[in-house]
Amino acid sequence: MVSCVKITDKFEQVEFVNYKYPYETENNDINCEIIVHLKEDGFKYNIDAQVPFLKYNKTWLMLLTQDDCVQAAFCNTWAAINGKPLYTNYYYDIAHLVIGDLPPGAYSLNKTLGYSDGTRKEVRFAFTTTLAPEQEWMNESSYVRIGYKADFYRFFKKNGLIWDNVNAMLNYGVGISFHDVATDDVHVIDSIYSHFEIAQNLIRSNLNGRGCKVLAEPNGNYDYVKAALVYDPIQIMTAQGNAKETLYPFKIVSDLNKGLYNRVFVDDPNSIRSEIENNLKKIKEDRKAIHIGVHGTDYKWVSFLEWINNQYGKDGDDSVWFPSMEEYYEYNYYRIHSRIETAIDGNILKIKIHMPAGQYFYYPSITLNLKGIRAENIQSIQTNDVITGFSYGNYDDGTMLNVDCFKYLYERAQFFCEQYLANPTDDNLTDALYFINKLKESDQKQELLRRIGR
């Protein structure tokens, strides 16, 4: 969990802490058990358990993929979503943010951007960033000079994202994707395939065992898609002109494996507002996914993301689900392939869920709808230990259960709790509460809240 940065003119190395989730040992092939204690005999209810088309019973899907592994994916897109400092002309890294070495002239949205899980718990927007693992500049360290104001060269734009920034972004739900690979033979399938393998090994090495299963087609080059179709780890793809299929989430009957789905690039994000508004005039079954591709992001994109939050997120009608492509793919896979068993004995409803994972799955989380029963009919709920995050509440036709099985959900929350205790800023408190609130109710959760004075 430790990274190094250059901090003096002599390039002395000093450590800063950057949580690295143990992706290689994430839960998979999961068996969940839930016991619902009803206030009355369960046989009076006509209970039907199903995983809805969209998580948290949202009514439309938005996806954003950011190409070319650009630094702005961290200090503009990710920063805007997570309430971090924003700049019109400067760029910074996670080391600068954690240590407190930032340029002048910051502005802020003074809030995070996201939606609720349907039970008043915040979930922040997530997006997909492409990586360039074979490029040496991803291995660069950050140059930190606390208090040095003679110049701000260290905040000039880098060649692209560095691994430290990517590791930090992953903790907040950001997904990753293949894009360009370092071959001169960009139309030779075997060469692209072999570089997928090279890039995959570098990704796993630098992201604590996490692999990549998404392709964002680069430069309209369909040969990347051909290579991805025979490269098993890539399971879902997106492209612009070469993708003929558009996602209609409420009509999906397959697990989307090896599917190629359309996205749209726009120069001005405001031009997509009318498309969103027109899309939402349709019944939800006829709504397409709004999937936007982007390269660099600036204040216009920050404003657009804030507009989504204010209109359709937690500060609006709370109708949007805005995950990474990875999370959407996994959720739909679980929806198609999970096996759900229910049994009623008196006022006890027992639910068993088997969630079979594919390769490189890192979002072991679903919403389960109990149609025919309301939250006010429930006395209490117990879950087995594999379920680390849990919430429930009413939806239109009954009760929704949000089930998270992330193996290290507590360890990650503990890290952000300790980061706040070491540096008790408002920003660190906001993050600590965000990650702690993802945990299901337990003595451990209450102890973390007690430690931060909540």
GROMACS .gro file of C-alpha atoms in nm:
model
  454
    1MET     CA    1   0.000   0.000   0.000
    2VAL     CA    2   0.305   0.227  -0.020
    3SER     CA    3   0.424   0.440  -0.311
    4CYS     CA    4   0.719   0.676  -0.347
    5VAL     CA    5   0.744   1.032  -0.475
    6LYS     CA    6   1.030   1.269  -0.554
    7ILE     CA    7   1.017   1.543  -0.296
    8THR     CA    8   1.339   1.748  -0.304
    9ASP     CA    9   1.588   1.882  -0.556
   10LYS     CA   10   1.806   1.583  -0.469
   11PHE     CA   11   1.515   1.350  -0.559
   12GLU     CA   12   1.512   1.193  -0.216
   13GLN     CA   13   1.239   0.928  -0.202
   14VAL     CA   14   0.965   0.962   0.055
   15GLU     CA   15   0.664   0.741   0.109
   16PHE     CA   16   0.297   0.823   0.083
   17VAL     CA   17   0.016   0.578   0.137
   18ASN     CA   18  -0.203   0.471  -0.155
   19TYR     CA   19  -0.446   0.186  -0.085
   20LYS     CA   20  -0.406  -0.104  -0.325
   21TYR     CA   21  -0.701  -0.340  -0.312
   22PRO     CA   22  -0.599  -0.712  -0.327
   23TYR     CA   23  -0.780  -0.781  -0.654
   24GLU     CA   24  -0.617  -1.117  -0.720
   25THR     CA   25  -0.796  -1.273  -0.423
   26GLU     CA   26  -1.136  -1.105  -0.467
   27ASN     CA   27  -1.441  -1.319  -0.396
   28ASN     CA   28  -1.579  -1.521  -0.686
   29ASP     CA   29  -1.822  -1.809  -0.728
   30ILE     CA   30  -2.010  -1.659  -0.435
   31ASN     CA   31  -2.280  -1.818  -0.220
   32CYS     CA   32  -2.489  -1.562  -0.032
   33GLU     CA   33  -2.738  -1.644   0.239
   34ILE     CA   34  -2.999  -1.398   0.364
   35ILE     CA   35  -3.257  -1.460   0.637
   36VAL     CA   36  -3.551  -1.221   0.638
   37HIS     CA   37  -3.758  -1.212   0.959
   38LEU     CA   38  -4.109  -1.104   0.865
   39LYS     CA   39  -4.361  -0.950   1.100
   40GLU     CA   40  -4.626  -1.196   0.986
   41ASP     CA   41  -4.644  -1.544   0.836
   42GLY     CA   42  -4.464  -1.541   0.502
   43PHE     CA   43  -4.727  -1.746   0.323
   44LYS     CA   44  -4.963  -1.447   0.316
   45TYR     CA   45  -4.723  -1.278   0.072
   46ASN     CA   46  -4.676  -1.376  -0.291
   47ILE     CA   47  -4.298  -1.327  -0.293
   48ASP     CA   48  -4.097  -1.333  -0.614
   49ALA     CA   49  -3.717  -1.278  -0.605
   50GLN     CA   50  -3.546  -1.131  -0.912
   51VAL     CA   51  -3.238  -0.931  -1.007
   52PRO     CA   52  -3.359  -0.615  -1.190
   53PHE     CA   53  -3.220  -0.504  -1.525
   54LEU     CA   54  -3.035  -0.210  -1.366
   55LYS     CA   55  -2.875  -0.193  -1.025
   56TYR     CA   56  -3.070  -0.011  -0.752
   57ASN     CA   57  -3.378  -0.023  -0.981
   58LYS     CA   58  -3.257   0.278  -1.176
   59THR     CA   59  -3.447   0.365  -1.493
   60TRP     CA   60  -3.166   0.454  -1.731
   61LEU     CA   61  -2.799   0.377  -1.786
   62MET     CA   62  -2.513   0.617  -1.856
   63LEU     CA   63  -2.160   0.511  -1.948
   64LEU     CA   64  -1.848   0.722  -2.006
   65THR     CA   65  -1.522   0.589  -2.154
   66GLN     CA   66  -1.215   0.814  -2.152
   67ASP     CA   67  -0.957   0.725  -2.418
   68ASP     CA   68  -0.580   0.764  -2.452
   69CYS     CA   69  -0.491   0.713  -2.083
   70VAL     CA   70  -0.487   1.088  -2.021
   71GLN     CA   71  -0.396   1.257  -1.693
   72ALA     CA   72  -0.721   1.453  -1.706
   73ALA     CA   73  -0.905   1.129  -1.632
   74PHE     CA   74  -0.764   1.163  -1.280
   75CYS     CA   75  -0.744   1.535  -1.205
   76ASN     CA   76  -1.054   1.645  -1.399
   77THR     CA   77  -1.303   1.357  -1.442
   78TRP     CA   78  -1.230   1.161  -1.125
   79ALA     CA   79  -1.159   1.478  -0.926
   80ALA     CA   80  -1.492   1.638  -1.024
   81ILE     CA   81  -1.691   1.327  -0.931
   82ASN     CA   82  -1.519   1.291  -0.596
   83GLY     CA   83  -1.520   1.653  -0.482
   84LYS     CA   84  -1.147   1.715  -0.526
   85PRO     CA   85  -0.972   2.039  -0.634
   86LEU     CA   86  -1.012   2.135  -1.000
   87TYR     CA   87  -0.793   2.351  -1.224
   88THR     CA   88  -0.828   2.501  -1.569
   89ASN     CA   89  -0.455   2.496  -1.653
   90TYR     CA   90  -0.280   2.269  -1.403
   91TYR     CA   91  -0.261   1.891  -1.357
   92TYR     CA   92  -0.176   1.697  -1.041
   93ASP     CA   93  -0.130   1.341  -0.916
   94ILE     CA   94  -0.257   1.146  -0.618
   95ALA     CA   95   0.074   1.210  -0.438
   96HIS     CA   96   0.023   1.587  -0.465
   97LEU     CA   97  -0.331   1.551  -0.333
   98VAL     CA   98  -0.244   1.326  -0.038
   99ILE     CA   99   0.067   1.520   0.067
  100GLY     CA  100  -0.094   1.860   0.014
  101ASP     CA  101   0.131   2.002  -0.257
  102LEU     CA  102  -0.113   2.168  -0.498
  103PRO     CA  103  -0.095   2.467  -0.735
  104PRO     CA  104  -0.287   2.792  -0.680
  105GLY     CA  105  -0.618   2.883  -0.838
  106ALA     CA  106  -0.825   2.577  -0.755
  107TYR     CA  107  -1.200   2.574  -0.789
  108SER     CA  108  -1.440   2.319  -0.646
  109LEU     CA  109  -1.794   2.193  -0.692
  110ASN     CA  110  -1.817   2.173  -0.312
  111LYS     CA  111  -1.985   1.836  -0.337
  112THR     CA  112  -1.947   1.487  -0.478
  113LEU     CA  113  -2.140   1.363  -0.782
  114GLY     CA  114  -2.346   1.048  -0.776
  115TYR     CA  115  -2.680   0.891  -0.694
  116SER     CA  116  -2.830   0.688  -0.409
  117ASP     CA  117  -2.859   0.313  -0.377
  118GLY     CA  118  -3.232   0.354  -0.317
  119THR     CA  119  -3.184   0.348   0.061
  120ARG     CA  120  -3.020   0.693   0.097
  121LYS     CA  121  -2.664   0.559   0.072
  122GLU     CA  122  -2.444   0.756  -0.166
  123VAL     CA  123  -2.288   0.589  -0.471
  124ARG     CA  124  -2.056   0.806  -0.677
  125PHE     CA  125  -2.045   0.812  -1.055
  126ALA     CA  126  -1.786   0.583  -1.211
  127PHE     CA  127  -1.638   0.572  -1.561
  128THR     CA  128  -1.390   0.375  -1.769
  129THR     CA  129  -1.037   0.491  -1.838
  130THR     CA  130  -0.817   0.330  -2.102
  131LEU     CA  131  -0.461   0.232  -2.014
  132ALA     CA  132  -0.129   0.237  -2.201
  133PRO     CA  133   0.065  -0.024  -2.001
  134GLU     CA  134   0.355  -0.060  -2.248
  135GLN     CA  135   0.439   0.311  -2.230
  136GLU     CA  136   0.721   0.389  -1.988
  137TRP     CA  137   0.559   0.712  -1.877
  138MET     CA  138   0.298   0.517  -1.683
  139ASN     CA  139   0.582   0.420  -1.446
  140GLU     CA  140   0.677   0.779  -1.365
  141SER     CA  141   0.679   0.910  -1.010
  142SER     CA  142   0.535   1.242  -0.898
  143TYR     CA  143   0.763   1.538  -0.829
  144VAL     CA  144   0.650   1.695  -0.503
  145ARG     CA  145   0.786   2.022  -0.359
  146ILE     CA  146   0.576   2.129  -0.064
  147GLY     CA  147   0.561   2.507  -0.031
  148TYR     CA  148   0.769   2.574  -0.345
  149LYS     CA  149   0.601   2.856  -0.540
  150ALA     CA  150   0.876   2.997  -0.761
  151ASP     CA  151   0.733   2.792  -1.047
  152PHE     CA  152   0.475   2.522  -1.100
  153TYR     CA  153   0.635   2.309  -1.371
  154ARG     CA  154   0.555   1.996  -1.170
  155PHE     CA  155   0.187   2.061  -1.243
  156PHE     CA  156   0.226   2.074  -1.620
  157LYS     CA  157   0.045   1.799  -1.810
  158LYS     CA  158   0.219   1.460  -1.817
  159ASN     CA  159   0.220   1.224  -2.113
  160GLY     CA  160  -0.068   1.043  -1.948
  161LEU     CA  161  -0.193   0.863  -1.641
  162ILE     CA  162   0.060   0.707  -1.406
  163TRP     CA  163   0.000   0.384  -1.214
  164ASP     CA  164  -0.032   0.559  -0.877
  165ASN     CA  165  -0.326   0.759  -1.009
  166VAL     CA  166  -0.493   0.452  -1.158
  167ASN     CA  167  -0.460   0.259  -0.831
  168ALA     CA  168  -0.626   0.547  -0.647
  169MET     CA  169  -0.910   0.575  -0.899
  170LEU     CA  170  -0.993   0.206  -0.880
  171ASN     CA  171  -1.088   0.241  -0.513
  172TYR     CA  172  -1.374   0.470  -0.618
  173GLY     CA  173  -1.520   0.234  -0.877
  174VAL     CA  174  -1.340   0.351  -1.193
  175GLY     CA  175  -1.298   0.073  -1.450
  176ILE     CA  176  -1.013   0.005  -1.694
  177SER     CA  177  -0.990  -0.083  -2.061
  178PHE     CA  178  -0.744  -0.178  -2.333
  179HIS     CA  179  -0.696   0.077  -2.610
  180ASP     CA  180  -0.380   0.125  -2.822
  181VAL     CA  181  -0.105  -0.133  -2.783
  182ALA     CA  182   0.263  -0.075  -2.865
  183THR     CA  183   0.285  -0.255  -3.197
  184ASP     CA  184   0.385  -0.111  -3.534
  185ASP     CA  185   0.171  -0.379  -3.699
  186VAL     CA  186  -0.165  -0.230  -3.601
  187HIS     CA  187  -0.347  -0.430  -3.868
  188VAL     CA  188  -0.189  -0.768  -3.792
  189ILE     CA  189  -0.420  -0.966  -3.564
  190ASP     CA  190  -0.144  -1.187  -3.418
  191SER     CA  191   0.066  -0.884  -3.328
  192ILE     CA  192  -0.222  -0.705  -3.157
  193TYR     CA  193  -0.307  -1.028  -2.973
  194SER     CA  194   0.050  -1.074  -2.846
  195HIS     CA  195   0.057  -0.713  -2.724
  196PHE     CA  196  -0.274  -0.765  -2.543
  197GLU     CA  197  -0.091  -1.037  -2.351
  198ILE     CA  198   0.207  -0.810  -2.278
  199ALA     CA  199  -0.021  -0.527  -2.168
  200GLN     CA  200  -0.230  -0.762  -1.953
  201ASN     CA  201   0.076  -0.883  -1.763
  202LEU     CA  202   0.184  -0.524  -1.699
  203ILE     CA  203  -0.164  -0.427  -1.580
  204ARG     CA  204  -0.179  -0.718  -1.336
  205SER     CA  205   0.171  -0.642  -1.211
  206ASN     CA  206   0.099  -0.274  -1.148
  207LEU     CA  207  -0.260  -0.301  -1.022
  208ASN     CA  208  -0.210  -0.562  -0.751
  209GLY     CA  209  -0.336  -0.857  -0.953
  210ARG     CA  210  -0.622  -0.686  -1.135
  211GLY     CA  211  -0.673  -0.793  -1.495
  212CYS     CA  212  -0.854  -0.618  -1.780
  213LYS     CA  213  -1.157  -0.748  -1.973
  214VAL     CA  214  -1.274  -0.443  -2.172
  215LEU     CA  215  -1.163  -0.301  -2.508
  216ALA     CA  216  -1.229   0.054  -2.627
  217GLU     CA  217  -1.147   0.032  -2.996
  218PRO     CA  218  -0.872   0.283  -3.088
  219ASN     CA  219  -0.869   0.500  -3.398
  220GLY     CA  220  -1.158   0.319  -3.565
  221ASN     CA  221  -0.928   0.019  -3.617
  222TYR     CA  222  -1.155  -0.287  -3.640
  223ASP     CA  223  -0.854  -0.521  -3.635
  224TYR     CA  224  -0.838  -0.458  -3.260
  225VAL     CA  225  -1.189  -0.599  -3.235
  226LYS     CA  226  -1.088  -0.903  -3.441
  227ALA     CA  227  -0.794  -0.964  -3.208
  228ALA     CA  228  -1.017  -0.916  -2.902
  229LEU     CA  229  -1.267  -1.172  -3.031
  230VAL     CA  230  -0.999  -1.442  -3.006
  231TYR     CA  231  -0.834  -1.307  -2.690
  232ASP     CA  232  -1.044  -1.471  -2.418
  233PRO     CA  233  -0.988  -1.222  -2.131
  234ILE     CA  234  -1.155  -0.942  -2.330
  235GLN     CA  235  -1.525  -0.995  -2.272
  236ILE     CA  236  -1.694  -0.671  -2.382
  237MET     CA  237  -1.601  -0.401  -2.632
  238THR     CA  238  -1.707  -0.054  -2.736
  239ALA     CA  239  -1.644   0.143  -3.053
  240GLN     CA  240  -1.786   0.433  -3.245
  241GLY     CA  241  -1.832   0.383  -3.622
  242ASN     CA  242  -1.763   0.009  -3.624
  243ALA     CA  243  -2.018  -0.079  -3.356
  244LYS     CA  244  -2.359  -0.135  -3.507
  245GLU     CA  245  -2.534  -0.242  -3.188
  246THR     CA  246  -2.667  -0.004  -2.924
  247LEU     CA  247  -2.735  -0.117  -2.568
  248TYR     CA  248  -3.099  -0.118  -2.463
  249PRO     CA  249  -3.056  -0.231  -2.101
  250PHE     CA  250  -3.418  -0.335  -2.041
  251LYS     CA  251  -3.415  -0.561  -2.347
  252ILE     CA  252  -3.093  -0.750  -2.274
  253VAL     CA  253  -3.142  -1.128  -2.256
  254SER     CA  254  -2.778  -1.238  -2.298
  255ASP     CA  255  -2.467  -1.199  -2.081
  256LEU     CA  256  -2.313  -0.962  -2.344
  257ASN     CA  257  -1.995  -1.170  -2.372
  258LYS     CA  258  -1.784  -1.064  -2.672
  259GLY     CA  259  -2.040  -0.799  -2.761
  260LEU     CA  260  -1.936  -0.478  -2.941
  261TYR     CA  261  -2.152  -0.181  -2.842
  262ASN     CA  262  -2.177   0.170  -2.974
  263ARG     CA  263  -2.057   0.490  -2.809
  264VAL     CA  264  -2.065   0.847  -2.935
  265PHE     CA  265  -1.788   1.110  -2.924
  266VAL     CA  266  -1.891   1.472  -2.887
  267ASP     CA  267  -1.676   1.787  -2.882
  268ASP     CA  268  -1.912   1.972  -2.651
  269PRO     CA  269  -2.078   1.761  -2.381
  270ASN     CA  270  -2.367   2.005  -2.364
  271SER     CA  271  -2.474   1.880  -2.707
  272ILE     CA  272  -2.572   1.547  -2.551
  273ARG     CA  273  -2.819   1.702  -2.307
  274SER     CA  274  -3.110   1.708  -2.552
  275GLU     CA  275  -3.042   1.344  -2.647
  276ILE     CA  276  -3.065   1.245  -2.281
  277GLU     CA  277  -3.384   1.445  -2.234
  278ASN     CA  278  -3.545   1.292  -2.545
  279ASN     CA  279  -3.434   0.944  -2.442
  280LEU     CA  280  -3.603   0.986  -2.104
  281LYS     CA  281  -3.935   1.079  -2.264
  282LYS     CA  282  -3.964   0.712  -2.365
  283ILE     CA  283  -4.081   0.433  -2.139
  284LYS     CA  284  -3.782   0.277  -1.965
  285GLU     CA  285  -3.801  -0.042  -2.174
  286ASP     CA  286  -3.731   0.164  -2.489
  287ARG     CA  287  -3.447   0.374  -2.345
  288LYS     CA  288  -3.101   0.315  -2.484
  289ALA     CA  289  -2.786   0.342  -2.278
  290ILE     CA  290  -2.623   0.685  -2.318
  291HIS     CA  291  -2.260   0.594  -2.383
  292ILE     CA  292  -2.020   0.883  -2.440
  293GLY     CA  293  -1.657   0.860  -2.548
  294VAL     CA  294  -1.415   1.138  -2.462
  295HIS     CA  295  -1.044   1.215  -2.472
  296GLY     CA  296  -0.942   1.512  -2.259
  297THR     CA  297  -1.189   1.665  -2.014
  298ASP     CA  298  -1.209   2.026  -1.901
  299TYR     CA  299  -1.444   2.259  -1.715
  300LYS     CA  300  -1.718   2.196  -1.974
  301TRP     CA  301  -1.714   1.826  -1.888
  302VAL     CA  302  -1.705   1.905  -1.518
  303SER     CA  303  -2.017   2.119  -1.567
  304PHE     CA  304  -2.184   1.839  -1.764
  305LEU     CA  305  -2.117   1.583  -1.493
  306GLU     CA  306  -2.256   1.823  -1.235
  307TRP     CA  307  -2.567   1.866  -1.452
  308ILE     CA  308  -2.620   1.489  -1.459
  309ASN     CA  309  -2.592   1.485  -1.080
  310ASN     CA  310  -2.830   1.779  -1.037
  311GLN     CA  311  -3.091   1.654  -1.282
  312TYR     CA  312  -3.076   1.275  -1.256
  313GLY     CA  313  -2.846   1.192  -0.965
  314LYS     CA  314  -2.862   1.237  -0.589
  315ASP     CA  315  -2.946   1.607  -0.620
  316GLY     CA  316  -3.211   1.543  -0.886
  317ASP     CA  317  -3.466   1.270  -0.953
  318ASP     CA  318  -3.213   0.993  -0.869
  319SER     CA  319  -3.298   0.792  -1.181
  320VAL     CA  320  -2.952   0.733  -1.337
  321TRP     CA  321  -2.713   0.442  -1.292
  322PHE     CA  322  -2.365   0.559  -1.392
  323PRO     CA  323  -2.114   0.272  -1.352
  324SER     CA  324  -1.801   0.170  -1.539
  325MET     CA  325  -1.837  -0.068  -1.832
  326GLU     CA  326  -1.680  -0.338  -1.618
  327GLU     CA  327  -1.937  -0.303  -1.345
  328TYR     CA  328  -2.229  -0.296  -1.586
  329TYR     CA  329  -2.099  -0.605  -1.766
  330GLU     CA  330  -2.054  -0.795  -1.439
  331TYR     CA  331  -2.391  -0.692  -1.298
  332ASN     CA  332  -2.568  -0.807  -1.613
  333TYR     CA  333  -2.368  -1.132  -1.606
  334TYR     CA  334  -2.481  -1.197  -1.248
  335ARG     CA  335  -2.838  -1.109  -1.347
  336ILE     CA  336  -2.832  -1.371  -1.622
  337HIS     CA  337  -2.634  -1.645  -1.448
  338SER     CA  338  -2.710  -1.617  -1.075
  339ARG     CA  339  -2.923  -1.889  -0.918
  340ILE     CA  340  -3.172  -1.771  -0.655
  341GLU     CA  341  -3.353  -2.002  -0.416
  342THR     CA  342  -3.619  -1.897  -0.163
  343ALA     CA  343  -3.790  -2.091   0.114
  344ILE     CA  344  -4.055  -1.978   0.365
  345ASP     CA  345  -4.101  -2.131   0.709
  346GLY     CA  346  -4.352  -1.940   0.917
  347ASN     CA  347  -4.233  -1.581   0.937
  348ILE     CA  348  -3.881  -1.673   0.815
  349LEU     CA  349  -3.786  -1.618   0.452
  350LYS     CA  350  -3.454  -1.780   0.358
  351ILE     CA  351  -3.277  -1.669   0.040
  352LYS     CA  352  -2.976  -1.835  -0.119
  353ILE     CA  353  -2.796  -1.669  -0.411
  354HIS     CA  354  -2.519  -1.832  -0.612
  355MET     CA  355  -2.318  -1.574  -0.812
  356PRO     CA  356  -2.080  -1.742  -1.060
  357ALA     CA  357  -1.803  -1.503  -1.170
  358GLY     CA  358  -1.617  -1.479  -1.499
  359GLN     CA  359  -1.245  -1.411  -1.541
  360TYR     CA  360  -1.120  -1.084  -1.392
  361PHE     CA  361  -1.443  -1.001  -1.209
  362TYR     CA  362  -1.410  -0.733  -0.938
  363TYR     CA  363  -1.765  -0.608  -0.869
  364PRO     CA  364  -1.935  -0.888  -0.669
  365SER     CA  365  -2.252  -0.690  -0.606
  366ILE     CA  366  -2.618  -0.713  -0.707
  367THR     CA  367  -2.961  -0.574  -0.629
  368LEU     CA  368  -3.227  -0.834  -0.549
  369ASN     CA  369  -3.595  -0.741  -0.567
  370LEU     CA  370  -3.846  -0.913  -0.340
  371LYS     CA  371  -4.168  -0.846  -0.523
  372GLY     CA  372  -4.481  -0.869  -0.310
  373ILE     CA  373  -4.334  -0.760   0.023
  374ARG     CA  374  -4.261  -0.413   0.157
  375ALA     CA  375  -3.984  -0.299   0.391
  376GLU     CA  376  -4.240  -0.221   0.661
  377ASN     CA  377  -4.337  -0.591   0.660
  378ILE     CA  378  -3.981  -0.683   0.763
  379GLN     CA  379  -3.874  -0.712   1.126
  380SER     CA  380  -3.502  -0.772   1.066
  381ILE     CA  381  -3.254  -0.923   0.820
  382GLN     CA  382  -2.947  -1.139   0.876
  383THR     CA  383  -2.675  -1.209   0.620
  384ASN     CA  384  -2.386  -1.454   0.607
  385ASP     CA  385  -2.023  -1.343   0.633
  386VAL     CA  386  -1.954  -1.337   0.258
  387ILE     CA  387  -2.192  -1.038   0.239
  388THR     CA  388  -1.988  -0.738   0.354
  389GLY     CA  389  -2.214  -0.454   0.242
  390PHE     CA  390  -2.593  -0.458   0.267
  391SER     CA  391  -2.890  -0.222   0.258
  392TYR     CA  392  -3.258  -0.257   0.187
  393GLY     CA  393  -3.563  -0.042   0.124
  394ASN     CA  394  -3.880  -0.012  -0.079
  395TYR     CA  395  -3.900   0.009  -0.456
  396ASP     CA  396  -4.213   0.031  -0.671
  397ASP     CA  397  -4.324  -0.332  -0.644
  398GLY     CA  398  -4.174  -0.444  -0.315
  399THR     CA  399  -3.843  -0.446  -0.127
  400MET     CA  400  -3.497  -0.418  -0.280
  401LEU     CA  401  -3.192  -0.577  -0.121
  402ASN     CA  402  -2.851  -0.436  -0.217
  403VAL     CA  403  -2.590  -0.707  -0.167
  404ASP     CA  404  -2.214  -0.640  -0.176
  405CYS     CA  405  -1.965  -0.926  -0.142
  406PHE     CA  406  -1.636  -0.738  -0.181
  407LYS     CA  407  -1.388  -0.940   0.023
  408TYR     CA  408  -1.190  -0.641   0.149
  409LEU     CA  409  -1.466  -0.384   0.190
  410TYR     CA  410  -1.381  -0.342   0.559
  411GLU     CA  411  -1.005  -0.312   0.500
  412ARG     CA  412  -1.060  -0.038   0.244
  413ALA     CA  413  -1.293   0.151   0.477
  414GLN     CA  414  -1.039   0.113   0.756
  415PHE     CA  415  -0.770   0.264   0.534
  416PHE     CA  416  -0.975   0.576   0.461
  417CYS     CA  417  -1.068   0.603   0.828
  418GLU     CA  418  -0.699   0.600   0.921
  419GLN     CA  419  -0.618   0.848   0.644
  420TYR     CA  420  -0.865   1.089   0.801
  421LEU     CA  421  -0.726   1.035   1.151
  422ALA     CA  422  -0.374   1.108   1.022
  423ASN     CA  423  -0.491   1.420   0.836
  424PRO     CA  424  -0.835   1.532   0.961
  425THR     CA  425  -0.951   1.748   0.671
  426ASP     CA  426  -1.313   1.783   0.562
  427ASP     CA  427  -1.228   1.607   0.236
  428ASN     CA  428  -1.075   1.309   0.414
  429LEU     CA  429  -1.377   1.289   0.646
  430THR     CA  430  -1.613   1.285   0.346
  431ASP     CA  431  -1.422   0.994   0.193
  432ALA     CA  432  -1.394   0.805   0.522
  433LEU     CA  433  -1.771   0.827   0.573
  434TYR     CA  434  -1.835   0.726   0.213
  435PHE     CA  435  -1.637   0.404   0.240
  436ILE     CA  436  -1.750   0.320   0.594
  437ASN     CA  437  -2.114   0.361   0.492
  438LYS     CA  438  -2.068   0.092   0.228
  439LEU     CA  439  -2.032  -0.165   0.506
  440LYS     CA  440  -2.327  -0.361   0.642
  441GLU     CA  441  -2.426  -0.291   0.999
  442SER     CA  442  -2.179  -0.454   1.239
  443ASP     CA  443  -1.969  -0.386   1.546
  444GLN     CA  444  -1.671  -0.328   1.315
  445LYS     CA  445  -1.858  -0.058   1.126
  446GLN     CA  446  -1.966   0.113   1.447
  447GLU     CA  447  -1.609   0.107   1.575
  448LEU     CA  448  -1.484   0.284   1.260
  449LEU     CA  449  -1.756   0.546   1.298
  450ARG     CA  450  -1.664   0.591   1.664
  451ARG     CA  451  -1.299   0.643   1.573
  452ILE     CA  452  -1.386   0.935   1.346
  453GLY     CA  453  -1.628   1.081   1.599
  454ARG     CA  454  -1.956   0.975   1.435
   0.00000   0.00000   0.00000
